[in-house]
Amino acid sequence: MANFLSDRTALYGQQEMLRVDGVGRTYERLHHDARSLARGLEQFGLGPGSRVGILMDTSHQVIDTWFAASLLGCVETPFNTNYRGSLLHHLIRDSEVEVIVCDAAYVTEVRRLVGDSLGLIVHGDDSLGAPSLADLYLDPTGWTAPETDEGGVILYTSGTTGPSKGVVHNQRGCIRLGQYVAEVGGYGPDDRLLNFFPLYHQNARYSGVMAALAAGAAIDLESKFSSSGFWRLCRERGITVFNHLGSVLAMISSASGEPDAAKDRDHSVRLAYGAGASLRDREEWRDRYGVELLEVYGLTEAPMAAVNIPGSGCAPGSAGRESALFELRVVDERGRPVPAGSPGDIQVRPKTEDVFTRGYYNNDRATVAATTDLWFTTGDRGCLTADGDVFFAERAKDSLRRRGENISAWEVESVLVAHPHVSEAAVYGVEVDGETEVMAAILVEDDFADVVDIADVVRAVAADLPRYAVPRFVRRVDDMPRTPTMKVQKHELKSQGITPDTRDLTKEK
């Protein structure tokens, strides 16, 4: 990391590199502040191999802490700032951090969970009886980073179906990921990226900040996402690329109102990088806004396993083809490759050193269970065509079984969102009298919110579904519960069960 930052600064020193909520810094200032804080953290007692937790919202200081820890060769763990109680306690305990650099807003909860058993450095308030992060910025003149290969990061998976697992990556792999994102996206010094995701997430860190560094580009980090203010922000800042996940594209389009040829093309955005876009999203963003979508398939353990680069000839609607970083195959339940076009479990294997996870921290059993001959079982299902196009089907754990039949939640959702009045759908199982029944939560397009009957929507698409897969229960929602990266939290919907506003369609025939 030390050589990477020095190299970037030598090339682009006075160019603006980073803007957080409208406040900018140059490459040179970023490098200076990272070295300044690194020196202070070193005097605090941190060095190669030290384990540092980071519990901070998007700010310049969280970037400084990340880079300073990296310069020192620490193993840093960014914690999800939405976690409280047992969820946060699990991350702190499992990662074995020695010190937590923490925003003042989270100090009370950290102390409640761990007391005085860990070191604490506080950002934002000097009156909380802990060392202040601001006081650790020291003059970096003459300071040199230690020569070490011990540095790395532990990124925790979302843990929506069980305890979060710590995914270990080394610094070289994180840098290589940023370089590869910049390479396939064609990023350069004239680009300005936009990212709304939190900095404990791989998207913002390595597909955002690290990719901008690799390209000599600038990046704007915004702590809050506004679909209604998206295009205004892009025009004001001169954004050329933005990152998305899940339903973000649909949310922006919905907030944009009716198509307006002049207004829809009044921006400098050329590319959207992300995952989870539908074929309808891709066509709309190309035809309406003039923006191409660079779609990727990957996971925390194996980022960018497949890429769908605009103009590359990948099949429409696919997640693309295996990337330069990973091999990809689809296998049956015994781990045997299936014929082209047949469904199965997606596995990936690294083509190059470092980009693949080093394993799950403190969880050798999970590491061994997920890999065979370096083939990593992703937990996703899909198919691989003869041309090498990957079609994602579903999370293996996101399926349900009703009366002996396996039902793909993704397939049912795809049929529902194909209805012109449906913006988004989430399908999951609910227990009724000991049996699993299919339930759907449906988000209706704003323009039709007052006129659409969701029961009529289900009836309209029922012909495109196996009878056993047609939702029996349906409810209309104003929004879905989401993670900070905009993924729908189905476990939360499922925990709500059959709500008072749920309709049983078997009683409405």
Coordinates of C-alpha atoms in Angstrom, one line a residue:
M1 CA 0.0 0.0 0.0
A2 CA 2.8 2.4 0.8
N3 CA 4.3 2.1 -2.7
F4 CA 0.9 2.3 -4.3
L5 CA -0.1 5.5 -2.6
S6 CA 3.4 7.1 -3.2
D7 CA 3.2 6.2 -6.9
R8 CA -0.3 7.6 -7.3
T9 CA 0.7 10.8 -5.5
A10 CA 3.8 11.3 -7.7
L11 CA 1.6 11.0 -10.8
Y12 CA -1.5 13.0 -9.8
G13 CA -0.4 15.0 -6.6
Q14 CA -2.4 18.3 -7.2
Q15 CA -5.4 16.7 -8.8
E16 CA -8.5 16.3 -6.6
M17 CA -8.8 12.7 -5.6
L18 CA -11.6 12.5 -3.1
R19 CA -14.7 14.5 -2.2
V20 CA -16.8 13.5 0.8
D21 CA -20.3 15.1 1.1
G22 CA -18.9 18.0 -1.0
V23 CA -15.6 18.5 0.7
G24 CA -12.6 17.7 -1.5
R25 CA -8.9 16.7 -1.1
T26 CA -6.1 16.2 -3.5
Y27 CA -4.0 13.1 -4.0
E28 CA -1.2 14.8 -2.2
R29 CA -3.3 15.8 0.8
L30 CA -4.8 12.3 1.0
H31 CA -1.3 10.8 1.1
H32 CA 0.0 13.4 3.7
D33 CA -3.0 12.8 6.0
A34 CA -2.7 9.0 5.8
R35 CA 1.0 9.1 6.7
S36 CA 0.3 11.7 9.4
L37 CA -2.2 9.4 11.1
A38 CA -0.1 6.3 10.6
R39 CA 2.7 8.0 12.6
G40 CA 0.3 8.8 15.4
L41 CA -1.2 5.3 15.4
E42 CA 2.3 3.8 15.5
Q43 CA 3.1 5.9 18.6
F44 CA -0.2 4.6 20.0
G45 CA 1.3 1.2 19.8
L46 CA 0.0 -0.2 16.5
G47 CA 2.2 -1.9 13.9
P48 CA 2.5 -4.8 11.5
G49 CA -0.1 -7.5 12.3
S50 CA -2.1 -5.3 14.8
R51 CA -5.8 -5.9 14.6
V52 CA -7.8 -2.6 14.2
G53 CA -11.6 -2.3 14.1
I54 CA -13.2 0.7 12.4
L55 CA -16.7 1.7 13.3
M56 CA -17.2 4.9 11.4
D57 CA -19.6 6.5 9.0
T58 CA -18.5 7.9 5.6
S59 CA -15.9 10.7 6.2
H60 CA -12.4 11.8 5.3
Q61 CA -11.3 10.5 8.7
V62 CA -12.5 6.9 8.0
I63 CA -10.5 7.0 4.7
D64 CA -7.4 8.2 6.7
T65 CA -7.9 5.5 9.3
W66 CA -8.2 2.8 6.6
F67 CA -5.1 4.0 4.7
A68 CA -3.0 4.6 7.9
A69 CA -3.7 1.1 9.2
S70 CA -2.7 -0.2 5.8
L71 CA 0.5 1.7 5.7
L72 CA 1.4 0.2 9.1
G73 CA 0.7 -3.3 8.0
C74 CA -2.3 -3.7 10.3
V75 CA -5.2 -6.1 9.8
E76 CA -8.1 -3.7 9.7
T77 CA -11.8 -4.7 10.1
P78 CA -14.5 -2.2 9.0
F79 CA -17.6 -2.9 11.0
N80 CA -21.2 -2.4 9.8
T81 CA -22.3 0.8 11.5
N82 CA -25.9 -0.5 11.5
Y83 CA -25.1 -3.4 13.8
R84 CA -25.9 -3.2 17.5
G85 CA -26.0 -5.7 20.3
S86 CA -25.2 -9.3 19.7
L87 CA -24.5 -8.7 15.9
L88 CA -21.8 -6.1 16.6
H89 CA -20.5 -8.0 19.6
H90 CA -20.0 -11.1 17.3
L91 CA -17.9 -9.0 14.9
I92 CA -15.8 -7.5 17.6
R93 CA -15.2 -10.9 19.3
D94 CA -14.7 -12.9 16.1
S95 CA -12.2 -10.4 14.5
E96 CA -10.1 -10.3 17.7
V97 CA -9.4 -6.5 17.3
E98 CA -7.1 -4.9 19.8
V99 CA -8.4 -1.4 19.3
I100 CA -11.5 0.2 17.7
V101 CA -11.4 3.6 16.0
C102 CA -14.9 4.8 16.5
D103 CA -17.2 7.7 15.7
A104 CA -18.5 9.3 18.9
A105 CA -22.1 8.2 18.1
Y106 CA -21.1 4.6 18.6
V107 CA -19.0 4.9 21.7
T108 CA -21.8 4.1 24.2
E109 CA -22.7 0.9 22.5
V110 CA -19.1 -0.3 22.1
R111 CA -18.5 0.3 25.8
R112 CA -21.7 -1.4 26.7
L113 CA -20.6 -4.5 24.8
V114 CA -16.9 -4.7 25.6
G115 CA -16.3 -2.3 28.6
D116 CA -12.7 -1.4 28.9
S117 CA -11.3 -4.6 27.5
L118 CA -10.3 -3.0 24.2
G119 CA -8.4 0.1 23.2
L120 CA -10.7 2.9 21.9
I121 CA -9.9 5.9 19.8
V122 CA -12.8 8.4 19.2
H123 CA -13.5 10.6 16.3
G124 CA -15.8 13.6 16.7
D125 CA -15.9 14.3 20.5
D126 CA -12.9 14.9 22.8
S127 CA -15.0 14.7 26.0
L128 CA -15.7 10.9 26.1
G129 CA -12.7 9.8 28.1
A130 CA -10.8 8.2 25.3
P131 CA -7.9 9.2 23.0
S132 CA -9.0 11.5 20.3
L133 CA -8.4 10.6 16.7
A134 CA -7.6 14.2 15.9
D135 CA -4.7 14.2 18.3
L136 CA -3.0 11.4 16.5
Y137 CA -2.4 13.3 13.3
L138 CA 1.4 14.0 13.7
D139 CA 3.9 15.6 11.4
P140 CA 4.9 12.9 8.9
T141 CA 8.2 14.4 7.9
G142 CA 10.8 11.8 7.8
W143 CA 8.4 9.0 8.7
T144 CA 8.6 5.8 6.6
A145 CA 6.2 2.9 6.6
P146 CA 7.4 -0.4 7.9
E147 CA 8.3 -3.0 5.3
T148 CA 5.8 -5.8 5.9
D149 CA 3.5 -8.3 4.2
E150 CA 1.3 -8.7 7.2
G151 CA -1.4 -6.1 6.3
G152 CA -4.8 -7.0 5.2
V153 CA -8.5 -6.7 5.8
I154 CA -11.3 -8.8 7.2
L155 CA -14.7 -8.1 5.5
Y156 CA -17.7 -9.6 7.1
T157 CA -20.5 -11.0 5.0
S158 CA -24.0 -9.7 5.5
G159 CA -25.0 -12.6 7.6
T160 CA -28.7 -12.5 6.6
T161 CA -29.2 -16.2 7.3
G162 CA -26.7 -16.8 10.1
P163 CA -23.6 -15.4 11.9
S164 CA -21.5 -13.2 9.7
K165 CA -18.2 -14.8 8.6
G166 CA -15.0 -12.8 8.3
V167 CA -13.6 -12.9 4.7
V168 CA -9.8 -12.3 4.7
H169 CA -8.0 -10.5 1.9
N170 CA -4.4 -9.2 1.7
Q171 CA -3.4 -5.7 0.5
R172 CA -2.2 -6.9 -2.9
G173 CA -5.5 -8.5 -3.7
C174 CA -7.4 -5.3 -2.7
I175 CA -5.2 -3.2 -4.9
R176 CA -5.4 -5.6 -7.8
L177 CA -9.2 -5.6 -7.6
G178 CA -9.3 -1.8 -7.8
Q179 CA -6.9 -2.0 -10.8
Y180 CA -9.1 -4.5 -12.6
V181 CA -12.3 -2.5 -12.0
A182 CA -10.5 0.5 -13.5
E183 CA -9.3 -1.6 -16.4
V184 CA -12.6 -3.1 -17.5
G185 CA -14.4 0.2 -16.9
G186 CA -11.9 2.2 -19.0
Y187 CA -11.4 4.6 -16.1
G188 CA -8.9 7.4 -16.5
P189 CA -7.8 10.7 -15.0
D190 CA -10.7 12.6 -16.6
D191 CA -13.3 10.4 -14.9
R192 CA -15.2 11.3 -11.8
L193 CA -16.8 8.5 -9.9
L194 CA -19.8 8.6 -7.6
N195 CA -20.5 6.1 -4.8
F196 CA -23.2 6.1 -2.1
F197 CA -22.3 2.9 -0.3
P198 CA -20.7 2.7 3.1
L199 CA -17.0 2.2 3.5
Y200 CA -17.3 -1.1 5.3
H201 CA -18.5 -2.5 2.0
Q202 CA -16.3 -3.9 -0.8
N203 CA -18.2 -1.8 -3.4
A204 CA -17.2 1.6 -1.9
R205 CA -13.7 0.5 -0.9
Y206 CA -12.3 -1.4 -3.8
S207 CA -14.7 -0.9 -6.7
G208 CA -14.9 2.7 -5.7
V209 CA -12.0 4.4 -3.9
M210 CA -9.3 1.9 -4.9
A211 CA -10.5 1.9 -8.6
A212 CA -10.3 5.7 -8.6
L213 CA -6.8 5.6 -7.2
A214 CA -5.7 3.1 -9.7
A215 CA -7.0 5.2 -12.6
G216 CA -5.8 8.6 -11.4
A217 CA -9.5 9.5 -11.3
A218 CA -11.6 11.4 -8.7
I219 CA -14.4 10.0 -6.6
D220 CA -17.3 11.6 -4.8
L221 CA -18.5 9.7 -1.7
E222 CA -22.0 10.6 -0.5
S223 CA -23.2 9.4 2.9
K224 CA -26.9 9.5 1.8
F225 CA -28.5 8.3 -1.4
S226 CA -31.3 10.5 -2.9
S227 CA -33.0 9.1 -6.0
S228 CA -34.8 12.4 -6.6
G229 CA -31.5 14.4 -6.3
F230 CA -29.3 11.9 -8.2
W231 CA -29.3 13.7 -11.6
R232 CA -28.8 17.1 -10.1
L233 CA -25.8 15.9 -8.2
C234 CA -24.3 14.3 -11.3
R235 CA -24.7 17.5 -13.3
E236 CA -23.2 19.7 -10.6
R237 CA -20.2 17.4 -10.0
G238 CA -19.5 16.3 -13.5
I239 CA -20.0 12.6 -12.6
T240 CA -19.0 10.2 -15.4
V241 CA -19.4 6.8 -13.6
F242 CA -21.5 5.7 -10.6
N243 CA -21.8 2.5 -8.7
H244 CA -25.1 0.7 -8.1
L245 CA -26.5 -2.5 -6.6
G246 CA -29.9 -4.1 -6.5
S247 CA -32.9 -1.8 -7.2
V248 CA -31.0 1.5 -7.2
L249 CA -31.4 1.9 -11.0
A250 CA -35.1 1.4 -10.8
M251 CA -35.4 3.8 -7.9
I252 CA -33.6 6.5 -9.9
S253 CA -35.8 5.9 -12.9
S254 CA -38.9 6.0 -10.9
A255 CA -37.9 9.3 -9.3
S256 CA -37.1 10.8 -12.7
G257 CA -40.7 10.9 -13.8
E258 CA -41.9 10.7 -17.4
P259 CA -39.2 10.4 -20.2
D260 CA -37.9 13.8 -21.4
A261 CA -35.4 13.5 -24.1
A262 CA -33.6 16.8 -23.4
K263 CA -33.6 16.4 -19.6
D264 CA -32.7 12.7 -19.6
R265 CA -29.5 13.2 -21.6
D266 CA -28.4 16.4 -19.7
H267 CA -25.5 14.9 -17.8
S268 CA -22.0 13.5 -18.3
V269 CA -22.5 10.0 -16.9
R270 CA -21.3 7.3 -19.4
L271 CA -21.2 4.2 -17.3
A272 CA -22.9 2.5 -14.3
Y273 CA -20.9 -0.2 -12.5
G274 CA -22.8 -2.8 -10.4
A275 CA -24.8 -5.9 -10.2
G276 CA -28.4 -7.0 -10.1
A277 CA -29.7 -5.0 -13.0
S278 CA -32.5 -6.5 -15.0
L279 CA -32.5 -6.7 -18.8
R280 CA -35.2 -4.0 -18.7
D281 CA -32.9 -1.8 -16.6
R282 CA -30.1 -2.2 -19.1
E283 CA -32.2 -1.3 -22.1
E284 CA -33.8 1.7 -20.3
W285 CA -30.6 3.2 -19.1
R286 CA -29.0 2.8 -22.5
D287 CA -31.9 4.1 -24.6
R288 CA -33.3 6.7 -22.2
Y289 CA -30.2 8.1 -20.5
G290 CA -27.4 7.1 -22.8
V291 CA -25.7 5.2 -20.0
E292 CA -24.1 1.8 -20.5
L293 CA -24.2 -0.8 -17.7
L294 CA -21.1 -2.7 -16.7
E295 CA -22.5 -5.7 -14.8
V296 CA -20.4 -8.0 -12.6
Y297 CA -21.0 -11.2 -10.7
G298 CA -19.0 -11.9 -7.6
L299 CA -19.1 -12.1 -3.9
T300 CA -16.9 -10.9 -1.0
E301 CA -14.8 -14.0 -1.2
A302 CA -14.3 -13.9 -5.0
P303 CA -15.1 -10.4 -6.3
M304 CA -15.6 -9.9 -10.1
A305 CA -15.7 -13.5 -11.0
A306 CA -17.7 -12.6 -14.1
V307 CA -18.1 -9.4 -16.1
N308 CA -20.5 -8.2 -18.7
I309 CA -18.6 -5.4 -20.4
P310 CA -20.7 -3.2 -22.8
G311 CA -20.0 -4.1 -26.4
S312 CA -18.3 -7.4 -25.4
G313 CA -20.8 -9.6 -27.1
C314 CA -22.1 -11.2 -23.9
A315 CA -25.7 -12.6 -24.0
P316 CA -28.4 -10.0 -23.1
G317 CA -29.5 -10.5 -19.5
S318 CA -26.5 -12.5 -18.5
A319 CA -24.0 -11.7 -15.8
G320 CA -21.3 -11.9 -18.4
R321 CA -18.4 -14.3 -18.8
E322 CA -15.6 -15.3 -16.5
S323 CA -13.2 -12.5 -15.8
A324 CA -9.5 -12.3 -16.0
L325 CA -9.4 -13.0 -12.3
F326 CA -11.4 -16.3 -12.0
E327 CA -12.4 -19.5 -13.7
L328 CA -16.1 -20.3 -13.4
R329 CA -18.0 -23.5 -13.8
V330 CA -21.5 -25.0 -12.9
V331 CA -21.7 -28.3 -11.1
D332 CA -24.3 -30.8 -9.9
E333 CA -24.8 -31.8 -6.2
R334 CA -21.8 -34.1 -6.4
G335 CA -19.4 -31.4 -7.8
R336 CA -19.4 -32.7 -11.4
P337 CA -19.6 -30.2 -14.2
V338 CA -23.0 -30.1 -15.9
P339 CA -23.7 -29.8 -19.6
A340 CA -23.8 -26.3 -21.1
G341 CA -27.1 -24.6 -20.4
S342 CA -28.0 -26.9 -17.5
P343 CA -28.7 -25.5 -14.1
G344 CA -26.4 -26.2 -11.1
D345 CA -24.2 -24.7 -8.4
I346 CA -21.8 -22.0 -9.4
Q347 CA -18.2 -22.5 -8.5
V348 CA -15.2 -20.2 -9.0
R349 CA -11.4 -20.7 -8.9
P350 CA -8.7 -18.0 -9.0
K351 CA -6.6 -17.5 -12.1
T352 CA -4.2 -15.2 -10.4
E353 CA -2.6 -14.8 -7.0
D354 CA -4.1 -12.7 -4.2
V355 CA -7.6 -11.7 -5.5
F356 CA -9.2 -14.8 -3.9
T357 CA -10.0 -14.8 -0.2
R358 CA -7.3 -16.2 2.1
G359 CA -10.2 -17.9 4.0
Y360 CA -12.7 -17.2 6.7
Y361 CA -11.1 -15.7 9.8
N362 CA -11.3 -18.0 12.8
N363 CA -13.5 -20.4 10.9
D364 CA -11.4 -23.1 9.2
R365 CA -14.3 -25.5 9.1
A366 CA -16.3 -23.0 6.8
T367 CA -13.2 -22.4 4.7
V368 CA -12.7 -26.1 4.1
A369 CA -16.4 -26.7 3.5
A370 CA -16.5 -24.0 0.8
T371 CA -13.5 -25.1 -1.3
T372 CA -12.4 -28.2 -3.2
D373 CA -9.2 -28.1 -5.2
L374 CA -9.4 -24.3 -4.9
W375 CA -12.9 -24.4 -6.5
F376 CA -15.1 -22.3 -4.3
T377 CA -18.8 -23.0 -3.9
T378 CA -20.5 -19.7 -4.1
G379 CA -23.9 -20.7 -2.8
D380 CA -25.5 -19.4 -6.0
R381 CA -27.3 -21.4 -8.7
G382 CA -27.2 -20.7 -12.4
C383 CA -26.2 -22.0 -15.8
L384 CA -23.3 -21.6 -18.2
T385 CA -23.9 -21.5 -21.9
A386 CA -21.7 -23.0 -24.6
D387 CA -20.4 -19.5 -25.3
G388 CA -19.4 -19.0 -21.6
D389 CA -22.3 -16.7 -20.6
V390 CA -23.3 -17.0 -17.0
F391 CA -26.9 -16.7 -16.1
F392 CA -27.6 -16.3 -12.4
A393 CA -30.6 -18.1 -11.1
E394 CA -30.8 -17.6 -7.4
R395 CA -29.1 -17.9 -4.1
A396 CA -29.2 -21.6 -3.2
K397 CA -30.4 -20.6 0.3
D398 CA -33.1 -18.3 -1.3
S399 CA -35.2 -21.2 -2.5
L400 CA -38.2 -22.7 -0.9
R401 CA -39.9 -26.1 -1.0
R402 CA -43.7 -26.4 -1.2
R403 CA -45.4 -29.8 -1.1
G404 CA -42.4 -31.6 -2.4
E405 CA -41.6 -29.1 -5.2
N406 CA -38.6 -26.8 -5.2
I407 CA -39.5 -23.2 -6.1
S408 CA -37.0 -20.6 -7.2
A409 CA -37.8 -17.3 -5.5
W410 CA -35.8 -15.5 -8.2
E411 CA -37.9 -17.0 -11.0
V412 CA -41.2 -16.0 -9.4
E413 CA -39.9 -12.5 -8.7
S414 CA -38.8 -12.2 -12.3
V415 CA -42.3 -13.0 -13.5
L416 CA -43.8 -10.5 -11.1
V417 CA -41.5 -7.6 -12.0
A418 CA -42.2 -8.3 -15.7
H419 CA -45.7 -6.9 -15.0
P420 CA -45.6 -3.2 -16.2
H421 CA -47.0 -1.9 -12.9
V422 CA -44.6 -3.7 -10.6
S423 CA -41.4 -2.0 -9.5
E424 CA -40.0 -4.7 -7.2
A425 CA -41.0 -8.0 -5.7
A426 CA -39.7 -10.3 -2.9
V427 CA -40.8 -13.9 -2.7
Y428 CA -40.3 -16.1 0.3
G429 CA -42.0 -18.9 2.3
V430 CA -44.4 -18.6 5.2
E431 CA -45.5 -21.4 7.5
V432 CA -49.3 -22.1 7.6
D433 CA -50.5 -25.1 9.5
G434 CA -47.1 -26.8 9.2
E435 CA -46.9 -26.3 5.4
T436 CA -44.8 -23.8 3.5
E437 CA -46.8 -21.4 1.4
V438 CA -45.5 -18.9 -1.2
M439 CA -45.8 -15.2 -0.2
A440 CA -44.9 -12.2 -2.2
A441 CA -44.3 -8.6 -1.1
I442 CA -44.9 -6.3 -4.0
L443 CA -43.8 -2.7 -4.6
V444 CA -45.9 -0.9 -7.2
E445 CA -44.7 1.7 -9.6
D446 CA -45.4 5.2 -8.2
D447 CA -47.5 6.2 -11.2
F448 CA -49.9 3.3 -10.6
A449 CA -50.0 3.3 -6.8
D450 CA -53.6 4.4 -6.6
V451 CA -55.1 2.2 -9.3
V452 CA -53.4 -1.2 -9.1
D453 CA -54.8 -4.1 -7.3
I454 CA -51.9 -6.4 -6.4
A455 CA -54.2 -9.5 -6.5
D456 CA -54.9 -8.7 -10.2
V457 CA -51.2 -8.5 -10.7
V458 CA -50.6 -12.0 -9.4
R459 CA -53.6 -13.3 -11.4
A460 CA -52.2 -11.6 -14.6
V461 CA -48.9 -13.4 -14.3
A462 CA -50.1 -16.7 -12.9
A463 CA -50.1 -18.3 -16.3
D464 CA -46.4 -17.8 -16.6
L465 CA -45.7 -19.8 -13.4
P466 CA -46.1 -23.4 -12.4
R467 CA -49.3 -23.7 -10.4
Y468 CA -47.4 -24.6 -7.2
A469 CA -45.3 -21.5 -7.5
V470 CA -48.1 -19.0 -7.7
P471 CA -48.1 -16.9 -4.5
R472 CA -51.0 -17.8 -2.2
F473 CA -50.3 -14.8 0.0
V474 CA -49.6 -11.3 -1.2
R475 CA -49.0 -7.9 0.4
R476 CA -48.3 -4.5 -0.9
V477 CA -45.4 -2.6 0.6
D478 CA -44.3 1.0 0.3
D479 CA -40.6 -0.1 0.4
M480 CA -38.6 -3.2 1.2
P481 CA -36.4 -3.5 4.3
R482 CA -32.9 -3.2 3.0
T483 CA -29.3 -3.5 4.0
P484 CA -27.1 -0.3 3.5
T485 CA -26.1 -1.8 0.1
M486 CA -29.8 -1.8 -0.9
K487 CA -30.2 -5.6 -0.8
V488 CA -33.7 -6.7 0.2
Q489 CA -33.7 -8.3 3.6
K490 CA -36.0 -11.2 3.0
H491 CA -35.4 -12.6 6.5
E492 CA -37.0 -9.5 7.9
L493 CA -40.1 -9.8 5.6
K494 CA -40.3 -13.5 6.5
S495 CA -40.1 -12.7 10.2
Q496 CA -43.2 -10.5 9.9
G497 CA -45.2 -13.5 8.7
I498 CA -48.8 -13.0 7.6
T499 CA -49.5 -9.4 8.5
P500 CA -52.9 -7.7 8.8
D501 CA -52.6 -6.3 5.3
T502 CA -51.7 -9.7 3.8
R503 CA -54.3 -11.1 1.4
D504 CA -55.0 -14.8 0.9
L505 CA -55.7 -15.2 -2.7
T506 CA -57.3 -18.6 -2.2
K507 CA -60.2 -16.8 -0.5
E508 CA -60.6 -14.2 -3.3
K509 CA -61.4 -16.5 -6.2

